[in-house]
Structures are given as C-alpha cells and as structure tokens.
Coordinates of C-alpha atoms in Angstrom, one line a residue:
X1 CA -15.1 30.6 15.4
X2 CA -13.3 27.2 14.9
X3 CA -10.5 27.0 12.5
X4 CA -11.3 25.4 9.5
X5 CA -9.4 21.6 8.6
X6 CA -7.2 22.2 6.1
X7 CA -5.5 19.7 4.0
X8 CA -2.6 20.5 1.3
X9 CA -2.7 17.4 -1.2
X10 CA 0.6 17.6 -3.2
X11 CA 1.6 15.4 -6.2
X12 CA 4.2 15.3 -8.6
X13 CA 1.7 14.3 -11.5
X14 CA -0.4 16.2 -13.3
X15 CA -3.9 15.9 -11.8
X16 CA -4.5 15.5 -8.2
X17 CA -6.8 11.9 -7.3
X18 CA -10.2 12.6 -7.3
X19 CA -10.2 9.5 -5.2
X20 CA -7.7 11.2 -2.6
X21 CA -10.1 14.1 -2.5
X22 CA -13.2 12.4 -1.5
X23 CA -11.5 10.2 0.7
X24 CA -10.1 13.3 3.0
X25 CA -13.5 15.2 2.8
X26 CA -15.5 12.0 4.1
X27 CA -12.7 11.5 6.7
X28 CA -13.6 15.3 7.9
X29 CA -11.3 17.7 5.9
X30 CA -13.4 20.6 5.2
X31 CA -11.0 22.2 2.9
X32 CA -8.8 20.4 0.1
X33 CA -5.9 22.3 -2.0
X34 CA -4.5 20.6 -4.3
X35 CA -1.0 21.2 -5.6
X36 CA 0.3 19.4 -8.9
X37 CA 3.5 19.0 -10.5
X38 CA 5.4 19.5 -7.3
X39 CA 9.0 18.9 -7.1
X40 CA 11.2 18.0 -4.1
X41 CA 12.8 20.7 -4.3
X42 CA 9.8 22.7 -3.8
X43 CA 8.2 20.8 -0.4
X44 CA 10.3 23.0 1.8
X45 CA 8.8 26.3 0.6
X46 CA 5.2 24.5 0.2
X47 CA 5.5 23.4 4.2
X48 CA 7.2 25.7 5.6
X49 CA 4.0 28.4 4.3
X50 CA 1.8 26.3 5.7
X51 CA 3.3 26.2 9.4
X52 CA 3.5 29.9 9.7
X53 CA 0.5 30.9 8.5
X54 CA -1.5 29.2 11.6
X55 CA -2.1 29.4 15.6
X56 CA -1.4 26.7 17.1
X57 CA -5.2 25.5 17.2
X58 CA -5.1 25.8 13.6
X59 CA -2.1 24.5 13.0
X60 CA -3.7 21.5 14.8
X61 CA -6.4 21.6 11.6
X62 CA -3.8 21.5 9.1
X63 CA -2.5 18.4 7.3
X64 CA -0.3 17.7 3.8
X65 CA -1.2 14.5 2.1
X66 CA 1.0 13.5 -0.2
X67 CA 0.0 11.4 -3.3
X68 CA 1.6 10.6 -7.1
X69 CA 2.4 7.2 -8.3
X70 CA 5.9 6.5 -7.0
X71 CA 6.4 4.9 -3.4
X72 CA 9.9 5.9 -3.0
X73 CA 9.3 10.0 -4.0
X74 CA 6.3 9.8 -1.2
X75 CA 8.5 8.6 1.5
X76 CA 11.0 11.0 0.1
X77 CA 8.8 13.4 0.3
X78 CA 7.7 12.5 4.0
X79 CA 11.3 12.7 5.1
X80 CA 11.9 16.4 3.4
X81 CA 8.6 17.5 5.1
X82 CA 9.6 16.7 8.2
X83 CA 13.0 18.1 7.6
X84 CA 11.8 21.6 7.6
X85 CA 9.1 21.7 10.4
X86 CA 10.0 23.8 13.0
X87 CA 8.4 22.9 16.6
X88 CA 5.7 24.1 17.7
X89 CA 4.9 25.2 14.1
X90 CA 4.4 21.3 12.8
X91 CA 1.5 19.6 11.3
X92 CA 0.9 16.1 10.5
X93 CA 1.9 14.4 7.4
X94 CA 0.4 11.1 5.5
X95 CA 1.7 10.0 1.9
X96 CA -0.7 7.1 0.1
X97 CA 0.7 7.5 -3.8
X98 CA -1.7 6.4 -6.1
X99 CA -3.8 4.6 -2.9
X100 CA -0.7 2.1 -2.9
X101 CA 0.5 2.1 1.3
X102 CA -3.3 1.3 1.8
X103 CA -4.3 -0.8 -0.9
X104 CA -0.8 -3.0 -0.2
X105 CA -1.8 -2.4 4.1
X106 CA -5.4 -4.1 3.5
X107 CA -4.1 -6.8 0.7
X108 CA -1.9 -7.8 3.4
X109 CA -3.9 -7.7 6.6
X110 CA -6.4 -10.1 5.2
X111 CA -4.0 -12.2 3.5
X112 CA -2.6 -12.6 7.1
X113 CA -6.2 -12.8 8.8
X114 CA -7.1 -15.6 6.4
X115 CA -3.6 -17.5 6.8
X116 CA -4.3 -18.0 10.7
X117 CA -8.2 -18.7 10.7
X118 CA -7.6 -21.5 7.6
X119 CA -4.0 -22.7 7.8
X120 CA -2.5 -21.7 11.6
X121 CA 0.3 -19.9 10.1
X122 CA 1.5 -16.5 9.8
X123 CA 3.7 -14.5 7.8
X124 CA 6.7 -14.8 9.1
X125 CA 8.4 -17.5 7.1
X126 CA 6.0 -17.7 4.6
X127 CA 7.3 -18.0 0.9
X128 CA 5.5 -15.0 -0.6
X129 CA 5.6 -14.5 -4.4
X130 CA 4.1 -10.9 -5.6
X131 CA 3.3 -10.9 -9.6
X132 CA 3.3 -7.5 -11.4
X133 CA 5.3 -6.9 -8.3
X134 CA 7.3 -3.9 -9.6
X135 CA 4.6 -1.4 -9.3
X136 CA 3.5 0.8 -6.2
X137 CA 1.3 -1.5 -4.5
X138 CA 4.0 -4.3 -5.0
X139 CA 6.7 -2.4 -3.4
X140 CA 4.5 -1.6 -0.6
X141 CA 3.4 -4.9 -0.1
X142 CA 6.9 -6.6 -0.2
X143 CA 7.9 -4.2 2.5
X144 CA 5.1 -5.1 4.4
X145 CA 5.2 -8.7 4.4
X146 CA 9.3 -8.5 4.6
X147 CA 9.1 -6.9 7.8
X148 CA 7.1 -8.9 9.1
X149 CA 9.2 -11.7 8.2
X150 CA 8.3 -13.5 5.3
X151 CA 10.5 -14.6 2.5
X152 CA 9.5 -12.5 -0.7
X153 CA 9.6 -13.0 -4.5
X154 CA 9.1 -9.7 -6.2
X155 CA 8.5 -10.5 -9.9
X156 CA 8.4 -8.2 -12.9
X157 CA 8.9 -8.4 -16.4
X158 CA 12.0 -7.2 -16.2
X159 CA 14.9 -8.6 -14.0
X160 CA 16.6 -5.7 -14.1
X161 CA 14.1 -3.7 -12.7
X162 CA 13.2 -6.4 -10.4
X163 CA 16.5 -6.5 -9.1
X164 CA 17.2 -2.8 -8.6
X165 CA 13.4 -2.2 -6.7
X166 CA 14.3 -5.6 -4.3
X167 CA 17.8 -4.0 -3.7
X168 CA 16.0 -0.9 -2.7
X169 CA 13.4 -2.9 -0.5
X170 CA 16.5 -4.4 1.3
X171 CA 18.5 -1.2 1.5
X172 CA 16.4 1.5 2.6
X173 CA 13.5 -0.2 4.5
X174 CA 15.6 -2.6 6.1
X175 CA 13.3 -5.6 4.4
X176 CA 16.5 -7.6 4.0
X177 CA 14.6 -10.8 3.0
X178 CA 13.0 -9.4 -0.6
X179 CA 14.3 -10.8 -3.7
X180 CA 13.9 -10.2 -7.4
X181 CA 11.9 -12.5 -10.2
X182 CA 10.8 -12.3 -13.5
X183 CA 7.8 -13.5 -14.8
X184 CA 8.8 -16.1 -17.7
X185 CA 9.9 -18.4 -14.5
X186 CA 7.0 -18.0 -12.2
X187 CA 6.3 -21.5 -12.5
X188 CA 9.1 -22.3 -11.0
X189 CA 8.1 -19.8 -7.7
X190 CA 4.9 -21.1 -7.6
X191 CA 6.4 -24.8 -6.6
X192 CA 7.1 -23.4 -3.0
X193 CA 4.6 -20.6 -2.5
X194 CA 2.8 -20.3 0.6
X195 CA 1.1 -16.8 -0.6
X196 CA 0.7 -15.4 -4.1
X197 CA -0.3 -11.5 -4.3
X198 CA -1.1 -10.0 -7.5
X199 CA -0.2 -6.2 -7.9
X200 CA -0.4 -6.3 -12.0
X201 CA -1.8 -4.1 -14.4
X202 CA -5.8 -4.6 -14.4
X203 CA -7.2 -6.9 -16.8
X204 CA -4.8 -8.8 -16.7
X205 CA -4.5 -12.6 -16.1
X206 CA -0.9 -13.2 -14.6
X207 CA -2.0 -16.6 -12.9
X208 CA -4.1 -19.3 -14.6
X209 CA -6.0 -22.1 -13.4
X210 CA -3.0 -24.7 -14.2
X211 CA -0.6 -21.9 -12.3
X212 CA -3.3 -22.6 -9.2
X213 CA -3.0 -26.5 -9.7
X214 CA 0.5 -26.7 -9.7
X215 CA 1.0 -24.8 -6.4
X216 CA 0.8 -27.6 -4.2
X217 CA 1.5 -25.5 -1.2
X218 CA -0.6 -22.5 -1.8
X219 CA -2.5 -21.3 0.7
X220 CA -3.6 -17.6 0.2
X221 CA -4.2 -16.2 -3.6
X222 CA -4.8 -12.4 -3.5
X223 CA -6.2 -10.3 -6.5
X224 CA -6.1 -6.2 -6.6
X225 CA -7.3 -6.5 -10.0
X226 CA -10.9 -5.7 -10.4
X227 CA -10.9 -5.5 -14.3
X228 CA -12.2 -8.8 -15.9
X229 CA -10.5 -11.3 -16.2
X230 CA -9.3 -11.8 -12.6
X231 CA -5.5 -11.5 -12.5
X232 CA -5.2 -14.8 -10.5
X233 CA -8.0 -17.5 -12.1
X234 CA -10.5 -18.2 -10.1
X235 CA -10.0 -15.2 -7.3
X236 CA -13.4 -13.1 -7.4
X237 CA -13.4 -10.1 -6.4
X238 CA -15.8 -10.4 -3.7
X239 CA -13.6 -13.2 -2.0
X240 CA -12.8 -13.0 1.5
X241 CA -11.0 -16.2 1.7
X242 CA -13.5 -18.9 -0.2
X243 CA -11.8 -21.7 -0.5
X244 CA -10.4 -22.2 -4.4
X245 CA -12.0 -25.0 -6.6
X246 CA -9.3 -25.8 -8.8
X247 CA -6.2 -25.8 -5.4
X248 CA -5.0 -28.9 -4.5
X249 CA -4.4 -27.5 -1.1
X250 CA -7.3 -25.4 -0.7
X251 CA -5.9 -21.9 -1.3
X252 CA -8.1 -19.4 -0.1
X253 CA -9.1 -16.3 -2.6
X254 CA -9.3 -13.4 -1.9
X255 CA -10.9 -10.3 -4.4
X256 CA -10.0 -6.7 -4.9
X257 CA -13.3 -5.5 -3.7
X258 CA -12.8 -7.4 -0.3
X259 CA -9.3 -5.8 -0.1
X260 CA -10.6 -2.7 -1.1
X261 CA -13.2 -2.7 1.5
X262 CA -10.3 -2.4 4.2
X263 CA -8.1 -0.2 2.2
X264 CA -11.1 2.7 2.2
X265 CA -11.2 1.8 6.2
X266 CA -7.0 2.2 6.6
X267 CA -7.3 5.2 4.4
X268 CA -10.0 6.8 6.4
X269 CA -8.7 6.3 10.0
X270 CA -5.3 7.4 8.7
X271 CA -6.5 10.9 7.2
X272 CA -8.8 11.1 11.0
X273 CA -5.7 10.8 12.6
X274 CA -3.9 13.5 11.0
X275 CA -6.4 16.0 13.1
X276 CA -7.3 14.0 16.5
X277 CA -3.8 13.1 17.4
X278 CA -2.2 15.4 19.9
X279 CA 0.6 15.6 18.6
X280 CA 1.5 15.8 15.3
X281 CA 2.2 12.3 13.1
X282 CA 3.6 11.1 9.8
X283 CA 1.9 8.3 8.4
X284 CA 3.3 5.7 5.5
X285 CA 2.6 2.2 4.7
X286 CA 3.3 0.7 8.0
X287 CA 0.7 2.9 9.9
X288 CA -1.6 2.2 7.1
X289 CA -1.3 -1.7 7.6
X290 CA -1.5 -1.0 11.7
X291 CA -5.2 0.3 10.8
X292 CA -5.7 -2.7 8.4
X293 CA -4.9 -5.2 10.9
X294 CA -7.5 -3.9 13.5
X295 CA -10.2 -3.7 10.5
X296 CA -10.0 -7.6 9.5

C-alpha cells in the first residue's frame, strides 16, 4: 500500500488557516496536521519527528507548511527547518504566512505582465510605491519587486516602522533599493510613480480618485483589497489591467480577485511540488512569484 501524503501545517497563532487547509487538500495532500502556537524553539523537535518516523518513499509524502502572519518568522522558520534535516531523512518545506508570499507573487506577476503588454516597460527601474506597505503582503511584495530591480517606496503609518521593515528588506534579502514612507506624504510619492500596489487593511480607501489624477506617470494601480470601497479608487476587483477612467496616463487597474485568481494558481503548484520534486525543496516568496510569472 502507498504511503499516505502527509503535510504538518505549523503556525505560531492560534488557529491554523482554514484557507491553508483546503488549499493543500485540493493540491493532493491527503492528510493535514495542524500544529498552533509553535515556537522557534520548538521546529527542531517538530521536524526532526517527522524525518525519522518515515522510509524514504514516505518521507517523499511528507511536507511541513509553514503559515502565521509574520513574513520574517516564516523565513525564519524555513532556515531552522532546514537546519536540522539530516540527509536522506529530509522532506520538503513551503512557508506562505497568512497567504502573503503568494498573494504578493501574483500582485506582482500581473502588475509586470500588464506593464509590458500596455507600456513596454518592466520592473526594473520602475518607481514602485506600496501603500499599507508595512504588512505581510507588503514586505513580500517590496522584496519581490526590489529584486527584480525596481526602486520601492514602502509606506506605513508609521515612519518608524517603515523604516525599520525597509532596513530589514535591504539587509537580509539583499533588496538594497527599498525605502521607507509614511502615508501623510504620499502625495508627494505619487508625483513620480510608475506602479502603485496597495497591501492595506481591507475596506479601506488609501488612494482616491484625485490621488489617481495627480499621478501623471502612473501606469499600473493594483488593489488586494476586496472589501468595499476599493483601496485604490476606481480599481475593481475584477480588473485585469482595464485601462483607468479618471488616469491622465492611462494607468491600468488591476483587482484583488484577478490577483487572487493567480495567487490560488502559485499556491497550488507550490504545495504539488513539495511531493513531485525529486528531491526535496524549500519554497518562499520567490518560488511563489516563479509560478506566478508562468500563470499570467
């Protein structure tokens, strides 16, 4: 009889993602244990009993998906896994905390997609301001677009916070090119933007119809927020880059249900993976926004 897929889904918060769960069972992961309130200090223990509790064909079958809400922990948490495999006894690894690597991979793979089909341009040199950027998906998303070298605004309501999460965009990720905003002088980010993300808080409007007017360079508005009202004016969330009404330069929209549609496709191959590969792989936001890129 064939081994049974297995996935551990650990978390530092209280519940475990009902959202997580179904995701891994359509993507072919028979079995889902969920394990909440997990320290780091605890991962070693937590991995280390699932590696020696399988054959090799199992251990094949066997994944840990780590979730939460805090992008740094989950790559933390990645690096601490992998710290205490011990070859042959490994499995494969994927972290996605709070749905942020692939809701921030697919934001940005059709921000991209929709920058070359309408404007010829692609990301690297683009002036990029994320609003609300000081959450999971912003992080993520800053990351992504840094790398691939754009110039990034990261704005929060806070400048202190903005500052430290930039600094820790540059330091640890190598982003280098991410820096920190606050939201009372967005106006004055918006002169020079190329792209405008919106990672806020849902239901709420952080870019109004004048904000669109006054961007006289805009090119690509994207909303995650699928709570009325629209977090950027204008964006619906079935947009896949319709042109904007109000733009002077005919910023494309795009909605958090058209971004969503590729984040539930980046999501999926990347939990697939975790049992086809041969060997065994760890998967974070930049895998997650490899998948996104071939879905657009």
């Amino acid at each position: 009889m064939e081994k049974p897929h297995i996935l551990h889904l650990i978390t530092s918060e209280k519940n475990a993602s009902p959202f997580d769960v179904n995701m891994a069972h359509d993507a072919g992961w028979t079995n889902i244990l969920p394990y909440t309130g997990v320290e780091q200090s605890e991962i070693q223990a937590l991995v280390q009993d699932a590696i020696f509790s399988r054959s090799p064909s199992g251990l094949k079958r066997t994944g840990i998906f780590f979730g939460g809400r805090d992008t740094h922990e989950a790559m933390d948490m990645i690096e601490e896994a992998k710290k205490h495999m011990v070859p042959p006894f490994e499995v494969s690894v994927f972290a996605d905390p709070s749905g942020a690597f692939t809701t921030a991979a697919g934001m940005v793979a059709l921000t991209e997609k929709h920058l070359n089909d309408g404007f010829n341009q692609g990301l690297d040199k683009s002036n990029v301001v994320i609003l609300g950027g000081t959450g999971p998906v912003g992080v993520a998303s800053a990351v992504i677009c840094a790398k691939a070298g754009a110039n990034v605004r990261l704005v929060g309501r806070s400048m202190e916070k903005a500052e430290k999460i930039s600094a820790i965009c540059n330091d640890r990720y190598q982003s280098k090119n991410v820096s920190p905003g606050v939201d009372e002088d967005k106006q004055k980010y918006l002169k020079d933007a190329d792209i405008v993300l919106n990672t806020g808080a849902a239901g709420i409007q952080l870019m109004t119809d004048d904000h669109v007017k006054s961007g006289e360079n805009l090119k690509i508005c994207a909303d995650t927020n699928a709570v009325p009202p629209s977090g950027i004016a204008g964006v619906d969330v079935m947009d896949s880059g319709k042109i904007m009404e109000v733009s002077p330069s005919k910023c494309r929209g795009i909605g958090a249900l058209a971004i969503g549609n590729v984040k539930y496709k980046s999501q999926h191959e990347c939990l697939k993976l975790m049992y086809t590969s041969d060997k065994p792989v760890y998967l974070d936001f930049e895998d997650a926004f490899k998948f996104a890129q071939k879905s657009v």
